[in-house]
Amino acid sequence: MSAVPARGLPEAQPQSEPWTVLRTMLWSADYLKAKGVESARLDAEYLLAHVLGLGRLEMYLQHERPLTSRELDEFRPLLKRRAKREPLQYVLGRQAFRSLDLKVGPGVLIPRPETEQLVQVVLEWARAERATPVGVDVGAGRARPEPADLTGLDVGTGSGAIALALLTEGPFERFVGTDVSAAALGLAALNRDALGLNERLELRAGGLLEPVQSEERFDVVVSNPPYVSEQDRGALAPEIVDWEPAEALFGGSDGLSVIRSLVAGAGACLRPGGLLALEVGLGQAKAVAALMEAGGLYREVQIRRDLAGKERIVAATWSGSNIERGA
Ligand code: SAM
Ligand code: GLN
């Protein structure tokens, strides 16, 4: 590990040598590394690029430029926050998710790449639902316009990532997003409004399926619920366990408590043939598939992998049996 100077950037000591872009970047990378940050160099670059209002590559063309005292004053507190292991995305206030650039911050889970694959699974199902039926002549070379009339429910919507991506990319007309966290719902509303989707995403506060009215039925129920087990708590990085909201992460002793309730209750919110799609934790997929198969009420239960090759998504269609919610 490289030695970190006792005095340096965060303490704002007067220095004879100017803090050029390159010197600031190298010093900050060493500083973050000494604090245990895994991607120290990259994070230092992102933070500096953010303050300078440049892309990372553009910044390389300005290596020798000294930072102004205003830029240094803006940079120091951001670097300190990251050194305390606050996630880079909270410090920058943003996270990319599929085609979206979402606002994130303390109080909301940072959307993960594996959840992009959950969106992909729902999209594939939705597009197949809305595909031209075999034998329909749409005219040579002309694509039939996709009716965008499906509805969805995103349970534990967090930043709104799943619902907003599906509204943007898929044949969906409307989503309802629910969450127990007021902070999450606040951020989801900001993201929704920034995308001009306020007419198409309705946010409701409440636990699990409780905010859904008894006569409401959706084409899709999708959720990335909290699923980390008590046993796995110790394996989480400080960025996660010390900073992200516990209610977004932990799903009881075996991690499956929220998932069990969703599998039991989602049918009453689905139209016959509608899709339930859940993200699950490592090693949970088979147990969750078994839960869906157990009552004989779901059909076409499938396990799908994320881009890292891990079994990550469990999906099934609702048989249409007439159960009452909460029964
Ligand atoms: N959907 C977002 C995403 O994929 O980035 C956030 C997912 S995060 C893993 C789980 C979310 O569920 C959190 O926003 C949390 O507040 C919410 N949550 C936890 N327990 C809940 C419950 N019983 N009912 C509704 N939402 C819940
Ligand atoms: N994928 C997250 C993590 O392990 C957990 C999110 C969740 O519980 N849904 O860091």
CSV table of C-alpha atoms in Angstrom, one decimal, residues 7-273:
chain,number,residue,atom,x,y,z
A,7,ARG,CA,-0.7,16.4,5.2
A,8,GLY,CA,-2.4,16.9,1.9
A,9,LEU,CA,-5.5,17.7,-0.1
A,10,PRO,CA,-8.3,17.1,2.4
A,11,GLU,CA,-6.6,19.2,5.1
A,12,ALA,CA,-6.0,22.1,2.7
A,13,GLN,CA,-2.5,22.7,3.7
A,14,PRO,CA,-0.7,25.4,1.8
A,15,GLN,CA,1.6,23.7,-0.8
A,16,SER,CA,4.4,25.1,-2.8
A,17,GLU,CA,3.7,22.7,-5.7
A,18,PRO,CA,0.4,23.4,-7.5
A,19,TRP,CA,-2.4,20.8,-7.4
A,20,THR,CA,-2.5,20.0,-11.0
A,21,VAL,CA,-5.2,17.6,-12.4
A,22,LEU,CA,-2.7,14.8,-12.5
A,23,ARG,CA,-1.2,15.4,-9.1
A,24,THR,CA,-4.6,15.7,-7.5
A,25,MET,CA,-5.8,12.5,-9.1
A,26,LEU,CA,-2.7,10.5,-8.1
A,27,TRP,CA,-2.8,11.8,-4.5
A,28,SER,CA,-6.5,11.2,-4.1
A,29,ALA,CA,-6.2,7.6,-5.5
A,30,ASP,CA,-3.5,6.8,-2.9
A,31,TYR,CA,-5.6,8.4,-0.2
A,32,LEU,CA,-8.7,6.4,-1.1
A,33,LYS,CA,-6.6,3.2,-1.4
A,34,ALA,CA,-5.3,3.7,2.1
A,35,LYS,CA,-8.9,4.0,3.3
A,36,GLY,CA,-9.6,0.6,1.8
A,37,VAL,CA,-11.5,1.7,-1.3
A,38,GLU,CA,-11.3,-1.0,-3.9
A,39,SER,CA,-11.6,1.0,-7.1
A,40,ALA,CA,-9.5,4.0,-5.7
A,41,ARG,CA,-8.0,5.3,-8.9
A,42,LEU,CA,-11.3,5.1,-10.8
A,43,ASP,CA,-13.3,6.7,-8.0
A,44,ALA,CA,-10.7,9.5,-7.7
A,45,GLU,CA,-11.1,10.1,-11.5
A,46,TYR,CA,-14.9,10.2,-11.3
A,47,LEU,CA,-14.9,12.6,-8.4
A,48,LEU,CA,-12.4,15.0,-10.0
A,49,ALA,CA,-14.2,14.8,-13.4
A,50,HIS,CA,-17.5,15.6,-11.6
A,51,VAL,CA,-16.0,18.7,-10.0
A,52,LEU,CA,-14.3,19.9,-13.2
A,53,GLY,CA,-17.4,19.2,-15.3
A,54,LEU,CA,-15.4,17.1,-17.7
A,55,GLY,CA,-15.5,13.6,-19.0
A,56,ARG,CA,-12.8,11.3,-17.7
A,57,LEU,CA,-11.1,11.3,-21.1
A,58,GLU,CA,-11.3,15.0,-21.5
A,59,MET,CA,-9.6,15.3,-18.2
A,60,TYR,CA,-6.6,13.5,-19.5
A,61,LEU,CA,-6.0,16.3,-22.0
A,62,GLN,CA,-5.7,18.8,-19.1
A,63,HIS,CA,-3.3,16.8,-16.8
A,64,GLU,CA,-1.0,19.7,-16.2
A,65,ARG,CA,-3.7,22.3,-15.5
A,66,PRO,CA,-3.7,23.5,-11.9
A,67,LEU,CA,-7.0,23.4,-10.1
A,68,THR,CA,-8.5,26.7,-9.0
A,69,SER,CA,-9.0,27.2,-5.3
A,70,ARG,CA,-12.7,27.0,-5.9
A,71,GLU,CA,-12.4,23.6,-7.6
A,72,LEU,CA,-10.2,22.4,-4.8
A,73,ASP,CA,-12.8,23.6,-2.2
A,74,GLU,CA,-15.5,21.7,-4.0
A,75,PHE,CA,-13.4,18.6,-4.5
A,76,ARG,CA,-12.1,18.1,-0.9
A,77,PRO,CA,-15.4,17.4,0.9
A,78,LEU,CA,-16.4,14.9,-1.9
A,79,LEU,CA,-13.1,13.1,-1.5
A,80,LYS,CA,-13.5,13.0,2.3
A,81,ARG,CA,-17.0,11.5,2.0
A,82,ARG,CA,-15.7,8.8,-0.3
A,83,ALA,CA,-12.8,8.1,2.1
A,84,LYS,CA,-15.5,7.4,4.8
A,85,ARG,CA,-16.7,4.7,2.4
A,86,GLU,CA,-19.8,6.5,1.4
A,87,PRO,CA,-20.8,4.9,-2.0
A,88,LEU,CA,-19.4,6.9,-5.0
A,89,GLN,CA,-23.0,7.0,-6.4
A,90,TYR,CA,-24.3,8.9,-3.3
A,91,VAL,CA,-21.4,11.3,-3.4
A,92,LEU,CA,-22.0,12.0,-7.2
A,93,GLY,CA,-25.8,11.8,-6.6
A,94,ARG,CA,-26.3,9.6,-9.8
A,95,GLN,CA,-26.4,6.1,-11.1
A,96,ALA,CA,-26.8,4.8,-14.6
A,97,PHE,CA,-29.5,2.2,-15.0
A,98,ARG,CA,-30.1,0.8,-18.5
A,99,SER,CA,-30.7,3.9,-20.6
A,100,LEU,CA,-31.5,6.1,-17.6
A,101,ASP,CA,-29.4,8.4,-15.5
A,102,LEU,CA,-31.1,8.3,-12.1
A,103,LYS,CA,-30.8,10.5,-9.1
A,104,VAL,CA,-29.8,8.6,-6.0
A,105,GLY,CA,-28.8,9.5,-2.5
A,106,PRO,CA,-28.8,8.3,1.1
A,107,GLY,CA,-32.1,6.6,2.0
A,108,VAL,CA,-32.4,4.8,-1.4
A,109,LEU,CA,-30.8,1.6,-2.7
A,110,ILE,CA,-28.4,2.2,-5.6
A,111,PRO,CA,-29.8,0.3,-8.6
A,112,ARG,CA,-27.6,-2.7,-9.4
A,113,PRO,CA,-26.5,-4.1,-12.8
A,114,GLU,CA,-28.2,-7.5,-12.0
A,115,THR,CA,-31.5,-5.6,-11.7
A,116,GLU,CA,-31.0,-4.5,-15.3
A,117,GLN,CA,-31.4,-8.2,-16.2
A,118,LEU,CA,-34.7,-8.4,-14.2
A,119,VAL,CA,-35.9,-5.6,-16.4
A,120,GLN,CA,-34.7,-7.5,-19.5
A,121,VAL,CA,-36.7,-10.6,-18.5
A,122,VAL,CA,-39.9,-8.6,-18.0
A,123,LEU,CA,-39.3,-6.8,-21.3
A,124,GLU,CA,-38.9,-10.0,-23.3
A,125,TRP,CA,-42.2,-11.3,-21.8
A,126,ALA,CA,-44.0,-8.1,-22.5
A,127,ARG,CA,-42.8,-7.8,-26.1
A,128,ALA,CA,-43.8,-11.4,-26.7
A,129,GLU,CA,-47.3,-10.6,-25.2
A,130,ARG,CA,-47.6,-7.7,-27.6
A,131,ALA,CA,-46.0,-9.3,-30.6
A,132,THR,CA,-47.9,-9.8,-33.9
A,133,PRO,CA,-49.9,-13.0,-33.7
A,134,VAL,CA,-48.7,-15.6,-36.2
A,135,GLY,CA,-50.6,-15.4,-39.5
A,136,VAL,CA,-51.4,-11.7,-39.3
A,137,ASP,CA,-50.3,-9.8,-42.4
A,138,VAL,CA,-48.6,-6.5,-41.5
A,139,GLY,CA,-47.4,-5.8,-45.0
A,140,ALA,CA,-44.0,-6.4,-46.4
A,141,GLY,CA,-41.2,-5.0,-44.3
A,142,ARG,CA,-43.4,-3.0,-42.1
A,143,ALA,CA,-43.4,-3.5,-38.4
A,144,ARG,CA,-46.7,-3.5,-36.7
A,145,PRO,CA,-46.8,-0.7,-34.2
A,146,GLU,CA,-46.6,-2.2,-30.7
A,147,PRO,CA,-49.6,-1.3,-28.5
A,148,ALA,CA,-48.2,0.1,-25.3
A,149,ASP,CA,-51.1,-0.8,-23.1
A,150,LEU,CA,-49.7,-3.1,-20.4
A,151,THR,CA,-49.8,-2.2,-16.7
A,152,GLY,CA,-47.3,-3.1,-14.0
A,153,LEU,CA,-46.8,-3.0,-10.3
A,154,ASP,CA,-43.2,-2.5,-8.9
A,155,VAL,CA,-43.1,-3.5,-5.3
A,156,GLY,CA,-40.3,-1.7,-3.3
A,157,THR,CA,-39.6,0.7,-6.2
A,158,GLY,CA,-36.7,2.5,-4.5
A,159,SER,CA,-35.4,5.0,-6.9
A,160,GLY,CA,-38.1,4.0,-9.4
A,161,ALA,CA,-35.4,2.2,-11.5
A,162,ILE,CA,-37.4,-0.8,-12.6
A,163,ALA,CA,-40.7,0.9,-13.3
A,164,LEU,CA,-39.1,3.8,-15.1
A,165,ALA,CA,-36.9,1.6,-17.3
A,166,LEU,CA,-39.9,-0.6,-18.3
A,167,LEU,CA,-42.1,2.5,-19.0
A,168,THR,CA,-39.3,3.9,-21.2
A,169,GLU,CA,-38.4,0.7,-23.0
A,170,GLY,CA,-41.4,-1.6,-23.0
A,171,PRO,CA,-45.0,-1.7,-24.2
A,172,PHE,CA,-46.3,-0.4,-20.9
A,173,GLU,CA,-48.9,2.3,-20.5
A,174,ARG,CA,-48.8,2.6,-16.7
A,175,PHE,CA,-47.0,1.5,-13.6
A,176,VAL,CA,-47.8,1.7,-9.9
A,177,GLY,CA,-44.7,1.8,-7.6
A,178,THR,CA,-44.9,1.1,-3.9
A,179,ASP,CA,-42.4,1.5,-1.1
A,180,VAL,CA,-42.3,1.6,2.7
A,181,SER,CA,-39.6,4.3,2.6
A,182,ALA,CA,-40.6,7.9,2.3
A,183,ALA,CA,-37.1,8.8,1.2
A,184,ALA,CA,-37.2,6.3,-1.6
A,185,LEU,CA,-40.6,7.5,-2.8
A,186,GLY,CA,-39.3,11.1,-2.8
A,187,LEU,CA,-36.4,10.2,-5.0
A,188,ALA,CA,-38.6,8.0,-7.2
A,189,ALA,CA,-40.9,11.0,-7.7
A,190,LEU,CA,-37.9,13.2,-8.7
A,191,ASN,CA,-36.7,10.6,-11.2
A,192,ARG,CA,-40.2,10.1,-12.6
A,193,ASP,CA,-40.8,13.9,-13.0
A,194,ALA,CA,-37.3,14.4,-14.6
A,195,LEU,CA,-38.3,11.9,-17.3
A,196,GLY,CA,-41.7,13.4,-17.8
A,197,LEU,CA,-43.4,10.2,-16.7
A,198,ASN,CA,-45.6,11.7,-13.9
A,199,GLU,CA,-48.8,10.7,-15.7
A,200,ARG,CA,-47.6,7.1,-16.1
A,201,LEU,CA,-46.0,6.2,-12.7
A,202,GLU,CA,-48.2,6.4,-9.7
A,203,LEU,CA,-46.3,6.1,-6.4
A,204,ARG,CA,-48.0,4.7,-3.3
A,205,ALA,CA,-46.7,4.4,0.3
A,206,GLY,CA,-47.2,1.1,2.1
A,207,GLY,CA,-45.9,-2.4,2.8
A,208,LEU,CA,-46.0,-5.2,0.3
A,209,LEU,CA,-49.3,-5.4,-1.6
A,210,GLU,CA,-51.3,-3.4,0.9
A,211,PRO,CA,-51.4,-0.2,-1.3
A,212,VAL,CA,-53.1,-2.1,-4.1
A,213,GLN,CA,-56.9,-1.9,-4.2
A,214,SER,CA,-58.9,-5.1,-4.0
A,215,GLU,CA,-60.2,-4.8,-7.6
A,216,GLU,CA,-56.9,-3.8,-9.2
A,217,ARG,CA,-55.2,-6.3,-11.6
A,218,PHE,CA,-51.9,-5.8,-13.4
A,219,ASP,CA,-50.3,-7.5,-16.3
A,220,VAL,CA,-47.0,-7.7,-14.4
A,221,VAL,CA,-45.9,-7.7,-10.8
A,222,VAL,CA,-42.1,-7.1,-10.6
A,223,SER,CA,-39.9,-6.7,-7.5
A,224,ASN,CA,-36.3,-6.5,-6.4
A,225,PRO,CA,-37.2,-7.1,-2.7
A,226,PRO,CA,-34.8,-7.0,0.2
A,227,TYR,CA,-33.3,-10.6,0.3
A,228,VAL,CA,-30.0,-10.5,2.1
A,229,SER,CA,-30.1,-13.1,5.0
A,230,GLU,CA,-28.9,-12.4,8.5
A,231,GLN,CA,-26.0,-14.8,7.9
A,232,ASP,CA,-24.8,-12.8,4.8
A,233,ARG,CA,-24.9,-9.5,6.6
A,234,GLY,CA,-21.2,-9.8,7.6
A,235,ALA,CA,-20.1,-10.4,4.0
A,236,LEU,CA,-21.4,-7.0,2.8
A,237,ALA,CA,-18.9,-4.2,1.9
A,238,PRO,CA,-19.0,-1.1,4.2
A,239,GLU,CA,-20.4,0.9,1.3
A,240,ILE,CA,-23.5,-1.3,1.5
A,241,VAL,CA,-24.0,-2.2,5.1
A,242,ASP,CA,-23.0,1.1,6.6
A,243,TRP,CA,-24.7,3.4,4.1
A,244,GLU,CA,-27.6,1.8,2.2
A,245,PRO,CA,-30.9,1.5,4.0
A,246,ALA,CA,-31.3,-1.7,6.0
A,247,GLU,CA,-35.0,-2.0,4.9
A,248,ALA,CA,-33.8,-2.2,1.3
A,249,LEU,CA,-31.4,-5.1,2.0
A,250,PHE,CA,-32.4,-7.5,4.7
A,251,GLY,CA,-35.1,-10.1,4.3
A,252,GLY,CA,-35.2,-11.8,7.6
A,253,SER,CA,-33.2,-14.8,8.9
A,254,ASP,CA,-33.1,-16.7,5.6
A,255,GLY,CA,-33.6,-13.6,3.4
A,256,LEU,CA,-36.9,-15.0,2.0
A,257,SER,CA,-39.5,-13.3,4.3
A,258,VAL,CA,-40.6,-10.6,1.8
A,259,ILE,CA,-40.3,-13.0,-1.1
A,260,ARG,CA,-42.6,-15.5,0.6
A,261,SER,CA,-45.3,-12.8,1.1
A,262,LEU,CA,-45.0,-11.6,-2.5
A,263,VAL,CA,-45.3,-15.1,-3.9
A,264,ALA,CA,-48.4,-15.7,-1.7
A,265,GLY,CA,-50.1,-12.5,-2.5
A,266,ALA,CA,-49.1,-11.4,-6.0
A,267,GLY,CA,-51.6,-13.6,-7.7
A,268,ALA,CA,-54.5,-11.5,-6.3
A,269,CYS,CA,-53.0,-8.5,-8.1
A,270,LEU,CA,-52.4,-10.2,-11.4
A,271,ARG,CA,-54.8,-10.8,-14.3
A,272,PRO,CA,-54.9,-14.4,-15.5
A,273,GLY,CA,-51.7,-15.2,-17.4
